Coordinates of N, CA and C in Angstrom, one line a residue:
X18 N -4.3 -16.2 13.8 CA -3.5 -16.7 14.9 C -2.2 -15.8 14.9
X19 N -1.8 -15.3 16.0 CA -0.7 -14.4 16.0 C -0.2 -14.9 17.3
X20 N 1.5 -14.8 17.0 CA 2.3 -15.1 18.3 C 3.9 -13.8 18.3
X21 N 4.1 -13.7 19.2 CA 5.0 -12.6 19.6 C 5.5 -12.4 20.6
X22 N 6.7 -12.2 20.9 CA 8.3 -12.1 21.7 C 8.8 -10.9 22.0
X23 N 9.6 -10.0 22.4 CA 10.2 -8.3 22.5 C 10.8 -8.4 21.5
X24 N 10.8 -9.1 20.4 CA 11.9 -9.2 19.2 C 10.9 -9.3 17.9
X25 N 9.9 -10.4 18.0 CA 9.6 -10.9 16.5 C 7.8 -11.0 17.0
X26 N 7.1 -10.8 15.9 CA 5.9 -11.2 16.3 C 5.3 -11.9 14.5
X27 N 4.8 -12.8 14.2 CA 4.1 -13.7 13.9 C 2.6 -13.4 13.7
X28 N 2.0 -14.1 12.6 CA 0.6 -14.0 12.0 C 0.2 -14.4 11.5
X29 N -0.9 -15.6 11.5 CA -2.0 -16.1 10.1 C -2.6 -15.7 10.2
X30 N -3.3 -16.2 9.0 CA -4.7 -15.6 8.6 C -5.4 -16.8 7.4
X31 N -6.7 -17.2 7.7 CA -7.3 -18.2 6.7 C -8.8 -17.4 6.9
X32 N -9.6 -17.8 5.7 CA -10.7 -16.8 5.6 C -11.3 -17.1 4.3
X33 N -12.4 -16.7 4.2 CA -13.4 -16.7 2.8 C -13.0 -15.3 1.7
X34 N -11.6 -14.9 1.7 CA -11.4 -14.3 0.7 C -11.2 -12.5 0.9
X35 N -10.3 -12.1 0.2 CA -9.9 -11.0 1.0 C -10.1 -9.8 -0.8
X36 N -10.8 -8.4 -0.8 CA -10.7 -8.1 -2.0 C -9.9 -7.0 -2.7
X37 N -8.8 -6.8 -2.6 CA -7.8 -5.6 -2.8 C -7.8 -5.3 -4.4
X38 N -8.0 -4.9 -4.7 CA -7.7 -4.8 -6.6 C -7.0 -5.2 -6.9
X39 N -5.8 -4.6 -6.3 CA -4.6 -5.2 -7.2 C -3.9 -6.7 -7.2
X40 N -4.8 -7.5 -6.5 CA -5.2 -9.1 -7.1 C -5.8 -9.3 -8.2
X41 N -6.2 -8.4 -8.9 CA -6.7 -8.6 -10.1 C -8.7 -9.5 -10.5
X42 N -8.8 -10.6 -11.2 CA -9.7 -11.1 -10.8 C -9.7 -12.1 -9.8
X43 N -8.3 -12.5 -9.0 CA -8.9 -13.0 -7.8 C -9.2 -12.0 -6.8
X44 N -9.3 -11.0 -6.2 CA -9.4 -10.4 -5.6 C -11.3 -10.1 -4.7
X45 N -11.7 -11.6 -4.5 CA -13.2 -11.5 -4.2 C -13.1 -11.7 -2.4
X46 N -14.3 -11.1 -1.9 CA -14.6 -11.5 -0.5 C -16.3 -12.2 -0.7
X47 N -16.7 -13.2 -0.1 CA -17.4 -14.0 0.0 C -18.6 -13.3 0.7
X48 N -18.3 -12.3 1.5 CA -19.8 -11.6 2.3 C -21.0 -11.6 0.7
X49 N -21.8 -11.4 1.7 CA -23.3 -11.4 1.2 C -23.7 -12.3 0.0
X50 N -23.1 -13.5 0.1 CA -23.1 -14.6 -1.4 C -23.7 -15.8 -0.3
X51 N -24.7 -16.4 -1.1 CA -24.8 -17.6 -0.7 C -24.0 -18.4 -0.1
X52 N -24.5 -19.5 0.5 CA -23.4 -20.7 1.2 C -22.8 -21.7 0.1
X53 N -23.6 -21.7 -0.6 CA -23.2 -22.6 -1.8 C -22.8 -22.0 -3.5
X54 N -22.2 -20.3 -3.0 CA -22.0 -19.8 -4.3 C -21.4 -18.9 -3.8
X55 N -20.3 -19.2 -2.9 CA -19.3 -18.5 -2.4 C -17.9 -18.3 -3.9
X56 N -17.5 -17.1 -3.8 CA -16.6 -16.9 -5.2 C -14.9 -17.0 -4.6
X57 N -15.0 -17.6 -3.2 CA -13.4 -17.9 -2.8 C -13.2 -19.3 -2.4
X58 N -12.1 -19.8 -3.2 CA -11.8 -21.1 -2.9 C -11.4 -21.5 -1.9
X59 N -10.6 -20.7 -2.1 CA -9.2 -20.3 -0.9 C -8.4 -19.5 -0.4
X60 N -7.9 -18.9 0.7 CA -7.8 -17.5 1.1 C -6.4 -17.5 2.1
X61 N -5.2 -17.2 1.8 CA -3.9 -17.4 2.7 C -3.4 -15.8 2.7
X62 N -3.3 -15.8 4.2 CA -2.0 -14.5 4.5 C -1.5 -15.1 5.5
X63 N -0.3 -14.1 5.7 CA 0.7 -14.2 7.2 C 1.6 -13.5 6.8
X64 N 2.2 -13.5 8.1 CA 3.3 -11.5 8.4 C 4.0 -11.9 9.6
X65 N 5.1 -11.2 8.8 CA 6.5 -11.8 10.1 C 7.3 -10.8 10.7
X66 N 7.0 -10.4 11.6 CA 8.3 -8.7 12.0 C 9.2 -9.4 12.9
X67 N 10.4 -8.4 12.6 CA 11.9 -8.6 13.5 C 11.7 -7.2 13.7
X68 N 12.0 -7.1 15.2 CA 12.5 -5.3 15.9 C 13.2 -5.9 16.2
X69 N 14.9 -5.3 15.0 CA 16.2 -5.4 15.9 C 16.3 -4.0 16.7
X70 N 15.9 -3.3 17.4 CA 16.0 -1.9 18.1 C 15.0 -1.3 18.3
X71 N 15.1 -0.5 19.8 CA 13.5 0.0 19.9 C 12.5 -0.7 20.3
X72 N 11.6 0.1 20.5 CA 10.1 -0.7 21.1 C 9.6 -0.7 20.0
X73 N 8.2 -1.4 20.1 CA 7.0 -1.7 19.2 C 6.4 -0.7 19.4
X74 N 6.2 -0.1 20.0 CA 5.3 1.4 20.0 C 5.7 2.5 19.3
X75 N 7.3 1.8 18.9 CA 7.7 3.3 17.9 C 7.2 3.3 16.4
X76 N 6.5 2.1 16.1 CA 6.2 1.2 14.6 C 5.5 1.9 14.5
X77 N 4.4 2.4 15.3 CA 3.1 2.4 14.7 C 2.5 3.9 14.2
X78 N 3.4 3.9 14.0 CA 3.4 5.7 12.9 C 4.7 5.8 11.9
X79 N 4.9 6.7 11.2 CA 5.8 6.9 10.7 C 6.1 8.0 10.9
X80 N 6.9 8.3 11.8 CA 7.4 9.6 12.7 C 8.2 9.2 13.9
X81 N 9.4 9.4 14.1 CA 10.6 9.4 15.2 C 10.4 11.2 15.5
X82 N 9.8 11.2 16.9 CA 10.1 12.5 17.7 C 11.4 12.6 18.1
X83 N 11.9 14.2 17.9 CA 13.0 14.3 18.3 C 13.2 14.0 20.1
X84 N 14.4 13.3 20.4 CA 14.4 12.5 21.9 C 14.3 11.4 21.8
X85 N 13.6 10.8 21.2 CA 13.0 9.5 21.2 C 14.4 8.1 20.7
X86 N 14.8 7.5 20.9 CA 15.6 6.2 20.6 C 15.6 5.4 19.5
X87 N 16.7 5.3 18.8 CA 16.8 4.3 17.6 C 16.1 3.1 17.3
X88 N 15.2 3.3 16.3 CA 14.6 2.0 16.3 C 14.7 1.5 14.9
X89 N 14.3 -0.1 14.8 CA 14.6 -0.6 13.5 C 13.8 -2.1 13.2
X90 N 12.6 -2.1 12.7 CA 12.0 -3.1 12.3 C 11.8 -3.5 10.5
X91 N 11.8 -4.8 10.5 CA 11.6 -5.6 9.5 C 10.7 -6.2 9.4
X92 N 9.8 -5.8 8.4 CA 8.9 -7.0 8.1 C 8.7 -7.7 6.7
X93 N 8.3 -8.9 6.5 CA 7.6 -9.3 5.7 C 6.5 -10.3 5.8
X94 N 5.8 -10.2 4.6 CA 4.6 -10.7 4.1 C 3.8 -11.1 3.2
X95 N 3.2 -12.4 3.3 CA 2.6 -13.0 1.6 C 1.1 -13.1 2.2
X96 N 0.4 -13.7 0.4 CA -0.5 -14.1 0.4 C -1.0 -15.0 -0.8
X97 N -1.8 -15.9 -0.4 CA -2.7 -16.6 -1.4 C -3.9 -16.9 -2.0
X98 N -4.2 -16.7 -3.0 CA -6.0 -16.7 -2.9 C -6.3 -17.2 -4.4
X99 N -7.0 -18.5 -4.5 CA -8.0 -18.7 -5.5 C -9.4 -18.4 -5.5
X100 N -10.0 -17.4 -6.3 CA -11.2 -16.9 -5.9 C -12.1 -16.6 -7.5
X101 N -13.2 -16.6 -7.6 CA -13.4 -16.2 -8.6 C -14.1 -17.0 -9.5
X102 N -14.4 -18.6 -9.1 CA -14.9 -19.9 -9.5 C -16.3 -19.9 -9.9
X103 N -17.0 -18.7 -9.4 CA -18.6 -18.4 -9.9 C -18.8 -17.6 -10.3
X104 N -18.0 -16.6 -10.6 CA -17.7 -15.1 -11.5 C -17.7 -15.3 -12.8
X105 N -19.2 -15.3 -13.2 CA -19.2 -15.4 -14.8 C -18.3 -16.7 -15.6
X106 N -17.4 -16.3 -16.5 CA -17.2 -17.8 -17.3 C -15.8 -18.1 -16.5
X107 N -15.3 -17.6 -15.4 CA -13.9 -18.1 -14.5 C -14.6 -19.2 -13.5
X108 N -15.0 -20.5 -14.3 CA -15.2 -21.5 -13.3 C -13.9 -21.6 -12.3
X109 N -13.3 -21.7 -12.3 CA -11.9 -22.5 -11.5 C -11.3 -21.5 -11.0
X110 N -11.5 -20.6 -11.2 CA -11.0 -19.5 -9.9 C -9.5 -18.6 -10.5
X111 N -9.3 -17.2 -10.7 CA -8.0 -17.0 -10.8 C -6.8 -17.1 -9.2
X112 N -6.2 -17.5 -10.1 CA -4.8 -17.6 -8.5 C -4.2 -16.1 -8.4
X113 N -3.8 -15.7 -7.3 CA -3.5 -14.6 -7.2 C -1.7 -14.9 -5.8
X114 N -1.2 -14.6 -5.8 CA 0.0 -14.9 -5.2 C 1.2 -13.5 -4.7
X115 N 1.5 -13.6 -3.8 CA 2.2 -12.1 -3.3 C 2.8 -12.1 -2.4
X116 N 4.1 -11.0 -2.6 CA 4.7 -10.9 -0.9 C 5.5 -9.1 -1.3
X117 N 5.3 -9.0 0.0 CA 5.9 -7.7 -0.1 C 6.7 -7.7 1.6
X118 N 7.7 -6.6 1.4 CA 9.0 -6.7 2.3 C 9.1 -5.2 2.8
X119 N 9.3 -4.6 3.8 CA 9.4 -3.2 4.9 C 10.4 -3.3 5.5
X120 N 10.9 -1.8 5.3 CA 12.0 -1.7 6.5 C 11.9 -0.4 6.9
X121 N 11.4 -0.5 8.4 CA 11.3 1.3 9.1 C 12.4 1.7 10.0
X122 N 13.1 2.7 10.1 CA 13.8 2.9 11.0 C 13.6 4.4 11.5
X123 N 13.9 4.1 13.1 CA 13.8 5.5 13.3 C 15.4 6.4 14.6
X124 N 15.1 7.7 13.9 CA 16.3 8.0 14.6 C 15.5 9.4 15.4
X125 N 16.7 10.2 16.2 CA 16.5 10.9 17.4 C 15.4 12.4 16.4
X126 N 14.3 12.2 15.9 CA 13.8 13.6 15.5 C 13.8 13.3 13.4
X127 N 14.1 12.2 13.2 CA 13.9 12.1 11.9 C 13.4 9.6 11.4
X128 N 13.1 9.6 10.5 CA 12.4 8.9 10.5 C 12.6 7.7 9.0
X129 N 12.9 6.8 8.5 CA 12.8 6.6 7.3 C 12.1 5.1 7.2
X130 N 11.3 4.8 5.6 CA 10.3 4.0 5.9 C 10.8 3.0 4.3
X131 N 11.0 2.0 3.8 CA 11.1 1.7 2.5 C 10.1 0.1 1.9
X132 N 9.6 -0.1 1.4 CA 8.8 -1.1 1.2 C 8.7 -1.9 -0.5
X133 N 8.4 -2.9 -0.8 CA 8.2 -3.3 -2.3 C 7.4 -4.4 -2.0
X134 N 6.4 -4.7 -3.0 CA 5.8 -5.4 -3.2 C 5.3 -5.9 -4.9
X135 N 5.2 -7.0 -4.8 CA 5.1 -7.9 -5.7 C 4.1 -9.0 -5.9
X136 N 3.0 -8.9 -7.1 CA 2.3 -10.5 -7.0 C 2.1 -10.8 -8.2
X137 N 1.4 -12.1 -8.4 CA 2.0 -13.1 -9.5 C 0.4 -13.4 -9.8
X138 N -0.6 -12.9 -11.2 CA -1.7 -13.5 -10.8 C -2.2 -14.3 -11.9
X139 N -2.7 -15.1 -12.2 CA -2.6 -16.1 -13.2 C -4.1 -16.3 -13.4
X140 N -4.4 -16.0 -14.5 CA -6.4 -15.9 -15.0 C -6.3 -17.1 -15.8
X141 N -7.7 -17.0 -14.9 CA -8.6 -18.9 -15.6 C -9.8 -18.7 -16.6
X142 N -10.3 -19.7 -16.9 CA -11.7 -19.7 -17.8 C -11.3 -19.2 -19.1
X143 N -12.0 -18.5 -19.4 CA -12.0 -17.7 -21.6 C -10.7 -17.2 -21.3
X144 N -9.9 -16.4 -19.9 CA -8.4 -15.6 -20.0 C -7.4 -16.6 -19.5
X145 N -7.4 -18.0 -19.2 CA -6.7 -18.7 -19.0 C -5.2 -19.0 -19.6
X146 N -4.1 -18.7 -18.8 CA -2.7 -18.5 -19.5 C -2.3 -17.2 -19.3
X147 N -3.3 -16.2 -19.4 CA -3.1 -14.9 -19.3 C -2.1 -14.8 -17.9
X148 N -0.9 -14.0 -17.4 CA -0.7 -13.8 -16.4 C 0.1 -12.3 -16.1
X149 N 0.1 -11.4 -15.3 CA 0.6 -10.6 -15.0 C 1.0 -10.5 -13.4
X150 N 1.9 -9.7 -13.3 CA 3.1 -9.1 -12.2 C 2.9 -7.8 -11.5
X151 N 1.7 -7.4 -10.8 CA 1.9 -6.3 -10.5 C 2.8 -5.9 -9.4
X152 N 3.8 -4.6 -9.6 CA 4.9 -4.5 -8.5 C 4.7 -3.2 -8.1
X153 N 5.2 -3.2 -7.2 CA 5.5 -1.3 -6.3 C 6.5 -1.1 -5.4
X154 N 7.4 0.2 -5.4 CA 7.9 0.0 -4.5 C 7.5 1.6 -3.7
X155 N 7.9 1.6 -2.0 CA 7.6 3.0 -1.6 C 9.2 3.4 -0.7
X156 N 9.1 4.6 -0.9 CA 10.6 5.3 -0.1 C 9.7 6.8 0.6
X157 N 10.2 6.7 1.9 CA 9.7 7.7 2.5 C 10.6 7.9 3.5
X158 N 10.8 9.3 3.8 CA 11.7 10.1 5.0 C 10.7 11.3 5.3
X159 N 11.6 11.5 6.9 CA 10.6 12.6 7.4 C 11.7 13.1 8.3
X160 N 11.4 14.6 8.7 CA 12.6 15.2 9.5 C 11.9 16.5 10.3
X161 N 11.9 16.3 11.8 CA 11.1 17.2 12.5 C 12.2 18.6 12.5
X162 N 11.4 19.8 12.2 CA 12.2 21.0 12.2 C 12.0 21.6 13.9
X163 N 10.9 21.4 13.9 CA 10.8 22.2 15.4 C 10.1 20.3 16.3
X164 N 9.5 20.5 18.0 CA 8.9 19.8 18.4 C 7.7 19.1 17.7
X165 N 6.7 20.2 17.2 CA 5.6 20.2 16.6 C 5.5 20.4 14.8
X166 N 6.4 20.3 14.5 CA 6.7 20.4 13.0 C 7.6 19.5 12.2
X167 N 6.8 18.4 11.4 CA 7.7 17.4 10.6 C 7.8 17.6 9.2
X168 N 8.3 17.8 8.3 CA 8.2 18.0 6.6 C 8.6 16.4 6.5
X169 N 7.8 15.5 5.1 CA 8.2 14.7 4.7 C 8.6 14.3 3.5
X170 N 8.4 13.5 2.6 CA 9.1 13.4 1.3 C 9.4 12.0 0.6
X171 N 8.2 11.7 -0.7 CA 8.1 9.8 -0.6 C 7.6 10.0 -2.3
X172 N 8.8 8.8 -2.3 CA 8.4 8.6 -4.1 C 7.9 7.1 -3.8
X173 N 7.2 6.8 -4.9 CA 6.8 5.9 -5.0 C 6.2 5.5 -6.6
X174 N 6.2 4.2 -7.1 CA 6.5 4.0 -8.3 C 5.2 2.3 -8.4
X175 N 4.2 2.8 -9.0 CA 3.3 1.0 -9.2 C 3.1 0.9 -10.9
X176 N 3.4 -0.5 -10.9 CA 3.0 -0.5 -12.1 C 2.1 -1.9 -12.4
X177 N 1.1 -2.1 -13.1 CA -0.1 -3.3 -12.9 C 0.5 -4.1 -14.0
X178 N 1.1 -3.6 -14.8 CA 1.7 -4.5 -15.9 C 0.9 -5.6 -16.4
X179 N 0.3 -5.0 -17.1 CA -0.8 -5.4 -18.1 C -0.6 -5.2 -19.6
X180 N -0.3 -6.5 -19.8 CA 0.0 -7.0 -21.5 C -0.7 -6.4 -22.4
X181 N -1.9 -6.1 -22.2 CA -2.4 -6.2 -23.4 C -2.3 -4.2 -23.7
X182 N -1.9 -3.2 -22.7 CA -1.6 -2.3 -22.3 C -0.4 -1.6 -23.9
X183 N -1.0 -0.9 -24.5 CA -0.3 -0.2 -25.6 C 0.5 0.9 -25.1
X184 N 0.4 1.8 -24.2 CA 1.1 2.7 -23.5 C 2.1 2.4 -22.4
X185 N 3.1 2.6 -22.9 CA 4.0 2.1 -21.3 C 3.9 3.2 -19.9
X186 N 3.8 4.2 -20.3 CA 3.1 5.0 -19.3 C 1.9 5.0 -18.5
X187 N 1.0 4.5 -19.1 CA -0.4 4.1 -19.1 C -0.1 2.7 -17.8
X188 N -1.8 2.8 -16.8 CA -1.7 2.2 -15.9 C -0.6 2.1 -14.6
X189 N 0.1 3.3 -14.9 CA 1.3 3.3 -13.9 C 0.8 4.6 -13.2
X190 N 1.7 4.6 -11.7 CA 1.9 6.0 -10.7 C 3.3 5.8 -10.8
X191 N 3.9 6.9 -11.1 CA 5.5 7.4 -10.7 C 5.4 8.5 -10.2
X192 N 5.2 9.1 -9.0 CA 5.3 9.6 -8.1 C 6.2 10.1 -7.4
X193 N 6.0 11.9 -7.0 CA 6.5 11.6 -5.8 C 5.9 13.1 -4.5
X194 N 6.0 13.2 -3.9 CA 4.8 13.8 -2.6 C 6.0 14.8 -1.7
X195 N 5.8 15.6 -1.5 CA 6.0 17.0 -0.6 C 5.0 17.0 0.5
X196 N 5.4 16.9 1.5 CA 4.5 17.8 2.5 C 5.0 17.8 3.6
X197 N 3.8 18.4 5.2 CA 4.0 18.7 6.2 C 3.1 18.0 7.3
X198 N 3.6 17.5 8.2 CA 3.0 17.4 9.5 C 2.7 18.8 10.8
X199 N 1.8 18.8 11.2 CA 1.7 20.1 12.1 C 0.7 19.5 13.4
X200 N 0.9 19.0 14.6 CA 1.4 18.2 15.5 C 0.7 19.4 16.4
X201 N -0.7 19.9 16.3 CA -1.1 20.9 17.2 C -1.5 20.3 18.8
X202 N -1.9 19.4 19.0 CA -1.6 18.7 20.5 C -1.3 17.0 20.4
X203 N -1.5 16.3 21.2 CA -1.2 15.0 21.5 C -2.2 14.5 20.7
X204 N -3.9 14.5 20.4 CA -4.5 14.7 19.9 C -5.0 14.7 18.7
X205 N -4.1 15.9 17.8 CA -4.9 17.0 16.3 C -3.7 16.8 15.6
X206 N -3.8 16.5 14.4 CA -2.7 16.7 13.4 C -3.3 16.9 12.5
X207 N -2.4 18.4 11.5 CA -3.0 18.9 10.2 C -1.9 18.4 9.5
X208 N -2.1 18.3 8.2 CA -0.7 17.2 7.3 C -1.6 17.6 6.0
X209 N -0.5 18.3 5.5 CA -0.6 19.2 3.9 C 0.2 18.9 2.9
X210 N -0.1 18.1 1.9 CA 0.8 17.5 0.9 C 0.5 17.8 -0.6
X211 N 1.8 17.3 -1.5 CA 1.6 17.7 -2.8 C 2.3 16.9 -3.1
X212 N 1.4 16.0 -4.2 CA 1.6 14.9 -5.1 C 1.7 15.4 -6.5
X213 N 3.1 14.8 -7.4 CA 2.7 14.7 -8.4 C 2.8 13.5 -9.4
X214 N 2.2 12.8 -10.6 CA 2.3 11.3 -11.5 C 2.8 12.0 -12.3
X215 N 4.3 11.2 -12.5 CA 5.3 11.7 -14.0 C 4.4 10.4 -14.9
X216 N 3.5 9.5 -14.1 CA 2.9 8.4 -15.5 C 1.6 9.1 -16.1
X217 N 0.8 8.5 -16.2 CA -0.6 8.2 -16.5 C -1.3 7.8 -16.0
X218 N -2.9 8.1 -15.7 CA -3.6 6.9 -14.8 C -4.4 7.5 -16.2
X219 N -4.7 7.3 -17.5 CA -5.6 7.2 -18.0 C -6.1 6.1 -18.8
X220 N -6.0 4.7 -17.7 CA -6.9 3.8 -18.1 C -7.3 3.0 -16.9
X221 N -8.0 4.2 -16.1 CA -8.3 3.6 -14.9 C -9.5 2.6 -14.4
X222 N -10.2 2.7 -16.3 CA -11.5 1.7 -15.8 C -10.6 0.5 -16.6
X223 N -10.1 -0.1 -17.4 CA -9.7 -1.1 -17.9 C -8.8 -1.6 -16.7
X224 N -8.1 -0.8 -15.9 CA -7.2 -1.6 -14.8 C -7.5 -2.1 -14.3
X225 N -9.0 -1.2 -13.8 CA -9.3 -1.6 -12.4 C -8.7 -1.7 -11.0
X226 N -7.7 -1.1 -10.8 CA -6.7 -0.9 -9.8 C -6.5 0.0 -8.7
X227 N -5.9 1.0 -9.6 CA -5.9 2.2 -8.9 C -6.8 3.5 -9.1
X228 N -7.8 3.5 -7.9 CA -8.8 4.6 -8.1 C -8.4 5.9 -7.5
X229 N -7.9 6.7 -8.4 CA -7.0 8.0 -8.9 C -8.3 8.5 -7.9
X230 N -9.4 8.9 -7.9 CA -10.2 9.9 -6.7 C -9.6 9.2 -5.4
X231 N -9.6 8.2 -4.6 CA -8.9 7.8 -3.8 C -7.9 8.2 -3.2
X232 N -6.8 9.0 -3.9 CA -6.0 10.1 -3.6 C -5.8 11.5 -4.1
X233 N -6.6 11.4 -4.1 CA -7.3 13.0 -4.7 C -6.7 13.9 -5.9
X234 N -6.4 12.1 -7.1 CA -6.3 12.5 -8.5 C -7.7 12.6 -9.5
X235 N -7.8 12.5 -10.7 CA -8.6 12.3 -11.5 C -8.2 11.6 -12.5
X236 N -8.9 10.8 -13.3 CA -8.4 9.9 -14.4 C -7.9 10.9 -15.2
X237 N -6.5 10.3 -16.2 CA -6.3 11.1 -17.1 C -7.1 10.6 -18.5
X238 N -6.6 11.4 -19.6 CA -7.0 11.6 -21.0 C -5.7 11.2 -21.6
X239 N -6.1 10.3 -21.8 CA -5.2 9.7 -23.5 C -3.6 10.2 -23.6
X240 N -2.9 9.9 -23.2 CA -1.6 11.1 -23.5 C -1.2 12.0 -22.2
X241 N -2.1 12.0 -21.4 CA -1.6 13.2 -20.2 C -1.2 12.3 -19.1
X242 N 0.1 13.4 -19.0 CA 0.9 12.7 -17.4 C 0.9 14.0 -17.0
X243 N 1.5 14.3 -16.0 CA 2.5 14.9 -14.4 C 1.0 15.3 -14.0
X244 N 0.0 14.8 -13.7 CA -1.2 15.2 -13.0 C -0.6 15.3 -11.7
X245 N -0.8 17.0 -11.0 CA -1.0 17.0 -9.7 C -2.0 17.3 -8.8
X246 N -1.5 17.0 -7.3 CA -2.6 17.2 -6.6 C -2.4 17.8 -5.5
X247 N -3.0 18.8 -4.5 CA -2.8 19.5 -3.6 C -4.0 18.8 -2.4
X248 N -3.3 18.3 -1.1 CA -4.3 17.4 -0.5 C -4.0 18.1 1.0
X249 N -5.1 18.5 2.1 CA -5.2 18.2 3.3 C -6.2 18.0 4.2
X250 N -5.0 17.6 5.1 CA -6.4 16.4 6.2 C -5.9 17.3 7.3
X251 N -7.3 16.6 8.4 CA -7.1 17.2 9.8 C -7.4 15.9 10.4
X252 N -6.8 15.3 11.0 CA -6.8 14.0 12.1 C -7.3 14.1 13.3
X253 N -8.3 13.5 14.2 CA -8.3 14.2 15.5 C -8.5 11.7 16.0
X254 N -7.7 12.3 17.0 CA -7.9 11.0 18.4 C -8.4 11.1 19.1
X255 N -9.3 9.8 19.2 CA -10.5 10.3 20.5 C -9.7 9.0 21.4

């Protein structure tokens, strides 16, 4: 259900289960499971935006063309989900709980975007008691040099914060990304970036979280951080 005004627009959402990783073991979706061996109890989202400035059409990128008018939206967002009740010995489902908060603004030819997120997930069955916190936050700016040319620039920092985790480096991205937008028509955009992890991803099968090929890392080895990565795309709009 969604409702919306030239200022604020509104959102639920209820469903058989939504599956993001970094819910941890609740993180199930119900497709292709029996009717009576469905693994989501219960499934909550909703999302609230304020545009104090600007249109809604300027949101939907992260890029302020030079010309273009000051804009400034807020949002936030939670979620809820017990899932997990037929998953091996987690009869009762782990709880999983979250909200995360945005703020994008944009000015005449430059651009800035900042976000954090936070959830609370609490394991049932044989890991019952067990709970952890995974948090992130993102900062990103962008500044057009020419019409057709934007450089941007975004640290970003997750950590899955997992107890039983001997490495404090370990299981984390500390980040942070270099690159370019190149804006060849209305159409085509080439965007060339360089990432590097001051953490570790070398315990990416025990997290289960963050899948380092996904952004065109590789798991690390025992001990190794600043893994970088050289990434480009070519976008086309049909």
């Amino acid at each position: 259900l969604s409702y919306g005004t030239d200022d604020y627009k509104l959102a639920g959402w209820i469903g058989d289960g939504i599956g993001p990783r970094g819910l941890g073991d609740a993180g199930f979706n119900s497709m292709n499971t029996p009717w009576d061996a469905t693994t989501t109890n219960y499934s909550f989202a909703a999302r609230g935006e304020w545009k104090m400035a600007g249109e809604w059409s300027q949101f939907k990128d992260f890029s302020s063309r030079p010309g273009s008018g000051f804009g400034a939206m807020m949002g936030v967002s939670g979620v809820m989900q017990r899932a997990g009740q037929n998953a091996g010995v987690q009869e009762s489902g782990t709880l999983a709980s979250g909200v995360t908060a945005d703020l994008t603004l944009d000015f005449d030819g430059a651009s800035m975007f900042l976000s954090g997120v936070w959830t609370d997930i609490e394991a049932s069955g044989a890991a019952g008691g067990a709970t952890s916190n995974p948090f992130g936050v993102t900062i990103q700016g962008g500044y057009y040099l020419c019409e057709d040319v934007e450089i941007f620039g975004r640290y970003e920092y997750m950590d899955y914060d997992y107890e039983s985790q001997p490495n404090d480096d370990a299981s984390k991205f500390d980040g942070f990304t270099v690159g370019a937008n190149w804006f060849l028509n209305s159409a085509v955009k080439l965007t060339v970036d360089w990432t590097i992890n001051f953490a570790s991803l070398d315990t990416e099968a025990p997290n289960n979280a963050f899948v380092s090929s996904s952004a065109g890392f590789r798991p690390d080895q025992p001990g190794q951080t600043d893994q970088w990565a050289l990434r480009a795309q070519l976008q086309l709009l049909f």
